[in-house]
Tab-separated table of C-alpha atoms and ligand atoms in Angstrom:
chain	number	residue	atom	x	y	z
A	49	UNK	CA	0.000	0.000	0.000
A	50	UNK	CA	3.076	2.571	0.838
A	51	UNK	CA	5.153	1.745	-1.683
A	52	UNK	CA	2.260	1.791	-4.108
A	53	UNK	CA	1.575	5.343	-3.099
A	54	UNK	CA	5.337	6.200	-3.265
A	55	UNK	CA	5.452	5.154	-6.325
A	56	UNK	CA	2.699	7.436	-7.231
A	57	UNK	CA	4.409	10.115	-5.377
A	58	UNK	CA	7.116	9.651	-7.117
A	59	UNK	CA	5.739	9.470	-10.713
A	60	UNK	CA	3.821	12.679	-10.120
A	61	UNK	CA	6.947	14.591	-8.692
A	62	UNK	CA	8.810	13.346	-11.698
A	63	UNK	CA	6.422	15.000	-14.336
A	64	UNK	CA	5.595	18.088	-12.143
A	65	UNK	CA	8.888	18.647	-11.458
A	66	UNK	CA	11.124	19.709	-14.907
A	67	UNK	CA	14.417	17.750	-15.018
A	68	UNK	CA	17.538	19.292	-13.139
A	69	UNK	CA	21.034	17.924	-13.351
A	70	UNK	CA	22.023	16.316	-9.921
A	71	UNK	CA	25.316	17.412	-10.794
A	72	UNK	CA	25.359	21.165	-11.369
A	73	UNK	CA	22.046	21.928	-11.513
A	74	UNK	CA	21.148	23.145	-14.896
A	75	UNK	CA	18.677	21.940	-17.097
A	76	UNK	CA	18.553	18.464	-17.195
A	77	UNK	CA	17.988	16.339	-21.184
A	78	UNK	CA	17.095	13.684	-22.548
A	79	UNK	CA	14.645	12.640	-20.085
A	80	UNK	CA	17.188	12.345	-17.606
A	81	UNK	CA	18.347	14.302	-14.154
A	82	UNK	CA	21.622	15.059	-15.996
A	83	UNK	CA	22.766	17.589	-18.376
A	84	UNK	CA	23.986	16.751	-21.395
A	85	UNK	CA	27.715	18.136	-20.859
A	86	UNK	CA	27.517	16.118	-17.712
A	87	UNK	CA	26.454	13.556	-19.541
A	88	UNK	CA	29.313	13.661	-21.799
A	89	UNK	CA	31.886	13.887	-19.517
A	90	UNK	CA	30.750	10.784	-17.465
A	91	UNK	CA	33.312	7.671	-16.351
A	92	UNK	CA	32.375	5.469	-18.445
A	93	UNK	CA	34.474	1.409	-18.504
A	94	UNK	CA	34.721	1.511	-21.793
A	95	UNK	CA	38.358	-1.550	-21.903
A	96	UNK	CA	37.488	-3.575	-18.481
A	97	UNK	CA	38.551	-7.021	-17.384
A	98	UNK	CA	35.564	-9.365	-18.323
A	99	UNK	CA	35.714	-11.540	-15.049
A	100	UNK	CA	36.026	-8.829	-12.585
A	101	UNK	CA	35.494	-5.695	-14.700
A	102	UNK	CA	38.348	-3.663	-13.626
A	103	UNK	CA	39.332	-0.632	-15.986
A	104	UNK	CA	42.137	-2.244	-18.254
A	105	UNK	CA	44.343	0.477	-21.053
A	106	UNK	CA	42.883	1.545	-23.722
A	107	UNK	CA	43.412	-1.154	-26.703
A	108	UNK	CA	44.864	-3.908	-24.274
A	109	UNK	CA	44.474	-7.020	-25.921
A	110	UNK	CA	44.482	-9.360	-23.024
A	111	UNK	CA	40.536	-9.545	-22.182
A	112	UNK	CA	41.377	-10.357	-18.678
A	113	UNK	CA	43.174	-8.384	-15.922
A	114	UNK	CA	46.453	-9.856	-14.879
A	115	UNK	CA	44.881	-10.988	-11.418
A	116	UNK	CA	42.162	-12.751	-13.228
A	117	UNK	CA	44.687	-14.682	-15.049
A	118	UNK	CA	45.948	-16.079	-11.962
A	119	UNK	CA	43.006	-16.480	-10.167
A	120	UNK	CA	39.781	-15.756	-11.798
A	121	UNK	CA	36.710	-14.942	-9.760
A	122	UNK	CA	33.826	-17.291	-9.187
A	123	UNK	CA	31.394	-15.099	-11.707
A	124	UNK	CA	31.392	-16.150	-15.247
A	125	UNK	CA	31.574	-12.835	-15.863
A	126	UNK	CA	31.228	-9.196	-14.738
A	127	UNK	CA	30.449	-6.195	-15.469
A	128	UNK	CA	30.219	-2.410	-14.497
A	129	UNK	CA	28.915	0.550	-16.356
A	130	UNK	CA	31.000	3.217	-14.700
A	131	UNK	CA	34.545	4.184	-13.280
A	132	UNK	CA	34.863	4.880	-9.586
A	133	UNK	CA	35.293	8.606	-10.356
A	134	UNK	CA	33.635	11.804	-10.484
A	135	UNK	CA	30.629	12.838	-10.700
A	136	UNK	CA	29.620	8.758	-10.132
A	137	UNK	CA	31.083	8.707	-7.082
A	138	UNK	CA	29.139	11.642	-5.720
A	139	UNK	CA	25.840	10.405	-6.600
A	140	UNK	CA	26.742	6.532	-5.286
A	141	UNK	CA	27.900	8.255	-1.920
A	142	UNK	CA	24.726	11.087	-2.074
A	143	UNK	CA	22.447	7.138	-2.879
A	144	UNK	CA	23.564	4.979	-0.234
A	145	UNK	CA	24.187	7.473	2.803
A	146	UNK	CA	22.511	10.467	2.073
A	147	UNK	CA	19.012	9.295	1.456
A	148	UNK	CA	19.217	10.887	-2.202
A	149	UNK	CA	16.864	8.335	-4.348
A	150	UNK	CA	16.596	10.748	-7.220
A	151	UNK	CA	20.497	9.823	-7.404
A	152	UNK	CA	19.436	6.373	-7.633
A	153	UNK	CA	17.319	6.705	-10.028
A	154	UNK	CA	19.248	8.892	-12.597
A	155	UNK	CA	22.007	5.520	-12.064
A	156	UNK	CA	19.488	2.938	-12.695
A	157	UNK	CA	18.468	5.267	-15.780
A	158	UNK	CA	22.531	5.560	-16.836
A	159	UNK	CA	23.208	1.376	-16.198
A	160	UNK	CA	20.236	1.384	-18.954
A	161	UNK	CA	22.346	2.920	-21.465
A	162	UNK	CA	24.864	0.186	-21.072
A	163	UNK	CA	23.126	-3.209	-20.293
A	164	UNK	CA	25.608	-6.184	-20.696
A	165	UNK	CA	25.114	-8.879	-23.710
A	166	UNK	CA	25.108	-11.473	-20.291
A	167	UNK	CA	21.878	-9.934	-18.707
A	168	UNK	CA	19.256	-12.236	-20.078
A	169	UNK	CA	17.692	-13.605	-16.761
A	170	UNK	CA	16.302	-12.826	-13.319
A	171	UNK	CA	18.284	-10.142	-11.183
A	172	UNK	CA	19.263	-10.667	-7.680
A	173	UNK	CA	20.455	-7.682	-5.750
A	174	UNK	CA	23.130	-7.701	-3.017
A	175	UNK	CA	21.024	-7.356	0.370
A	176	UNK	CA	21.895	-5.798	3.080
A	177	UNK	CA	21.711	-7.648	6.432
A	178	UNK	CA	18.793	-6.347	7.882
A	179	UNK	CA	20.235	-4.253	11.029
A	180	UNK	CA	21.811	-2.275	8.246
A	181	UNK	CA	19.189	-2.179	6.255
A	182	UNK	CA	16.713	-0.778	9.318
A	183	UNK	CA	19.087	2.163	10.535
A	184	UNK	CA	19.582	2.962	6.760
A	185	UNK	CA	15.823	2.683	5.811
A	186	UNK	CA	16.577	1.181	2.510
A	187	UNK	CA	18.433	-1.586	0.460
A	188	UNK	CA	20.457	0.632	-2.144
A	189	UNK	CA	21.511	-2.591	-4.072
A	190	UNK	CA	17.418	-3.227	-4.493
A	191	UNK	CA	16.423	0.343	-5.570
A	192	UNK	CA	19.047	0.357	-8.546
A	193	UNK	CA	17.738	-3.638	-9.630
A	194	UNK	CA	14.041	-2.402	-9.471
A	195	UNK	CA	13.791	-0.335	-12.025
A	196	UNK	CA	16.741	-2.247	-14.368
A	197	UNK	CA	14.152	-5.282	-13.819
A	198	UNK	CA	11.502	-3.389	-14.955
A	199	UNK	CA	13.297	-1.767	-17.780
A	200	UNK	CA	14.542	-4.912	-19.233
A	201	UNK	CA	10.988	-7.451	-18.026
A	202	UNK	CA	12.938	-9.298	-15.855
A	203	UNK	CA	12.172	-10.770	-12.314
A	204	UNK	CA	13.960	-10.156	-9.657
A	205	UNK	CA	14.999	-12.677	-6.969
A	206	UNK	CA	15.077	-12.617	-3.484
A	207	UNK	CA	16.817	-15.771	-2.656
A	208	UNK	CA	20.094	-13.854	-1.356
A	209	UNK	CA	19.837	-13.569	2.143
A	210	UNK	CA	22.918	-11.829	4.432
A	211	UNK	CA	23.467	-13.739	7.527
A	212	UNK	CA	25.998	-12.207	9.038
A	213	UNK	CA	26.590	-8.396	9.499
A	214	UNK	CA	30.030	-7.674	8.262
A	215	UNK	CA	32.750	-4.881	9.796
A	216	UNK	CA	32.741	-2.023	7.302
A	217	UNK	CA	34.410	-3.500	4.465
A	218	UNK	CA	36.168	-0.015	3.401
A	219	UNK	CA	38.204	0.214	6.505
A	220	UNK	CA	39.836	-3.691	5.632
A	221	UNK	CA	42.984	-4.624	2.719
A	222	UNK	CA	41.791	-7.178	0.295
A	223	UNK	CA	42.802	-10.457	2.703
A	224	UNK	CA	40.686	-9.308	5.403
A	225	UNK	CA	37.894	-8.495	3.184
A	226	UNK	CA	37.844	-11.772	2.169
A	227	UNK	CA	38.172	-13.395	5.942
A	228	UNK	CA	34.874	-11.023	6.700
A	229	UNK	CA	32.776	-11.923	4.143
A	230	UNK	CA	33.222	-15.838	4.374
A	231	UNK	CA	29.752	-17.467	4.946
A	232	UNK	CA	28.622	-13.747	4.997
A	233	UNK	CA	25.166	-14.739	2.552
A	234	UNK	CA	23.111	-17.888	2.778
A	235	UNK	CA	20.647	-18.751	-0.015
A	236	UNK	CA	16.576	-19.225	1.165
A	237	UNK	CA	15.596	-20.660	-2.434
A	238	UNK	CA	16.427	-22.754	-5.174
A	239	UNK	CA	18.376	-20.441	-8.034
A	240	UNK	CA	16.855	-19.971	-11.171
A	241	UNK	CA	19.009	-21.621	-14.351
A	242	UNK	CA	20.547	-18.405	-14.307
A	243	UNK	CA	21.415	-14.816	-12.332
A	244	UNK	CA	22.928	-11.743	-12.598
A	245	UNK	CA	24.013	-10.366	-8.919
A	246	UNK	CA	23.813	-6.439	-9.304
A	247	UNK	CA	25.342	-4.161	-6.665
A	248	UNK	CA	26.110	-0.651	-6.251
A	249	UNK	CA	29.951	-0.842	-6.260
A	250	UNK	CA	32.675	-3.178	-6.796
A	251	UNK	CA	35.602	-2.490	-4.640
A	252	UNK	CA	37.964	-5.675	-4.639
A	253	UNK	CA	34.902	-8.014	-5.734
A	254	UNK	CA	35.225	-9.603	-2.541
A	255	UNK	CA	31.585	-9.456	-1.600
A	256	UNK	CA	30.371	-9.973	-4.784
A	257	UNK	CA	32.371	-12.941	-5.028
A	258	UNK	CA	30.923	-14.459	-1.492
A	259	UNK	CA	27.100	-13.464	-2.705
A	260	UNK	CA	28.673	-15.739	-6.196
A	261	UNK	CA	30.013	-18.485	-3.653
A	262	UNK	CA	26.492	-18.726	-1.899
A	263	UNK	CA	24.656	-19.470	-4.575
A	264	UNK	CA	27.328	-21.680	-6.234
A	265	UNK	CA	27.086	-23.550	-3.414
A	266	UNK	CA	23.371	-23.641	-3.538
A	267	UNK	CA	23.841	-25.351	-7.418
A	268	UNK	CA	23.731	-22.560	-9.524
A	269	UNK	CA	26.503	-22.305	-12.039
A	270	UNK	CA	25.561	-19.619	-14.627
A	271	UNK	CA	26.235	-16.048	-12.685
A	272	UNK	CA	27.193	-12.988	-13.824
A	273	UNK	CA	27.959	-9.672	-11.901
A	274	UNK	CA	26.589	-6.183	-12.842
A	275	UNK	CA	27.531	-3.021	-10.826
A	276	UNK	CA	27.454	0.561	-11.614
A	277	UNK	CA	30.828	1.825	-10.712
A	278	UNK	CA	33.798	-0.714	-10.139
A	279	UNK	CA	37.141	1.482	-7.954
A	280	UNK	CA	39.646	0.832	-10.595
B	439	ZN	ZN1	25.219	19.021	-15.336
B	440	ZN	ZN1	39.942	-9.229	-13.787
């Protein structure tokens, strides 16, 4: 019932109110909260590792990231739309601890423009565990897979569970990231045939990678990882 009339909140704010760029505040265009020079100059991964999607040179021919080559990640493959960079950054840190949803929904809007080839099943956003999730009010990970779900007329699943509340992963190197995070999700259905795991950011890929794990473990074999911004 509230989200229905949020929704209708929201829709109605949207056409009352006439675009604005959530970056510098003129007009926004092309039906989005963004200007177009803002637009332009966004951080988009163009050359990216296609395990772990971290920014590779322009024209490298390798399409994997030295690391990957070593050790590839448990995703079949990955994916993220931007750079960890300005103004992306901004708006992920104005979405996740500032309460901004209208940032949220201009990156939903901007993942649109670049949907991966591997998207062509149910999405299953990261959760947050749910002591998290009630002092924050809302799963950021969920609002950007809502609309993408919509956008693209796929489900999305709700079978990823967080069991464990984790430290802060930004405050740990990549070893104890991993130590954190191990048994950090639990799975609370049987997988579909296939998933893509969408989160806001990809840092080292270590919690993607144990959200991958869980539902490995659970039998699924076909999962891919889409983020909006990967830290290069
Ligand atoms: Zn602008
Ligand atoms: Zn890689």
């Amino acid at each position: 019932m509230f989200d229905a009339i949020a929704a209708a909140l929201t829709r109605w704010s949207h056409q009352a109110l006439p675009l604005r760029c959530l970056v510098c505040q003129a007009p926004g265009s092309n039906g989005l909260d963004l200007c177009a020079a803002c637009h332009a100059a966004l951080p988009w991964n163009g050359t990216a590792c296609r395990l772990c999607a971290l920014p590779l040179p322009e024209g490298e021919a390798s399409p994997h990231c030295g690391l990957c080559q070593h050790e590839p990640p448990r995703a079949a493959a990955a994916a993220a739309v931007f750079r960890y960079a300005a103004p992306v950054d901004q708006l992920l840190v104005r979405f996740k601890f500032h309460q901004d949803l209208a940032a949220g929904r201009l990156l939903s809007q901007l993942m649109l423009q670049q949907v991966p080839a591997f998207v062509t099943g149910p999405l299953a956003p990261v959760p947050l565990h749910r002591q998290r999730l009630r002092s924050r009010g809302y799963d950021q990970a969920l609002e950007l897979t809502r609309p993408l779900a919509r956008a693209l007329r796929q489900p999305v699943w709700h079978g990823l569970y967080r069991d464990r509340l984790t430290d802060a992963q930004s405050r740990l190197d990549a070893e104890a990231r991993r130590c954190n995070l191990r048994d950090a999700f639990d799975v609370t259905a049987p997988p579909p045939a296939r998933l893509t795991v969408v989160d806001d950011v990809m840092t080292t890929g270590a919690t993607l990678d144990a959200a991958v794990h869980a539902l490995q473990r659970a039998g699924l074999v076909d999962v891919a990882v889409w983020v909006c911004a990967r830290v290069p």
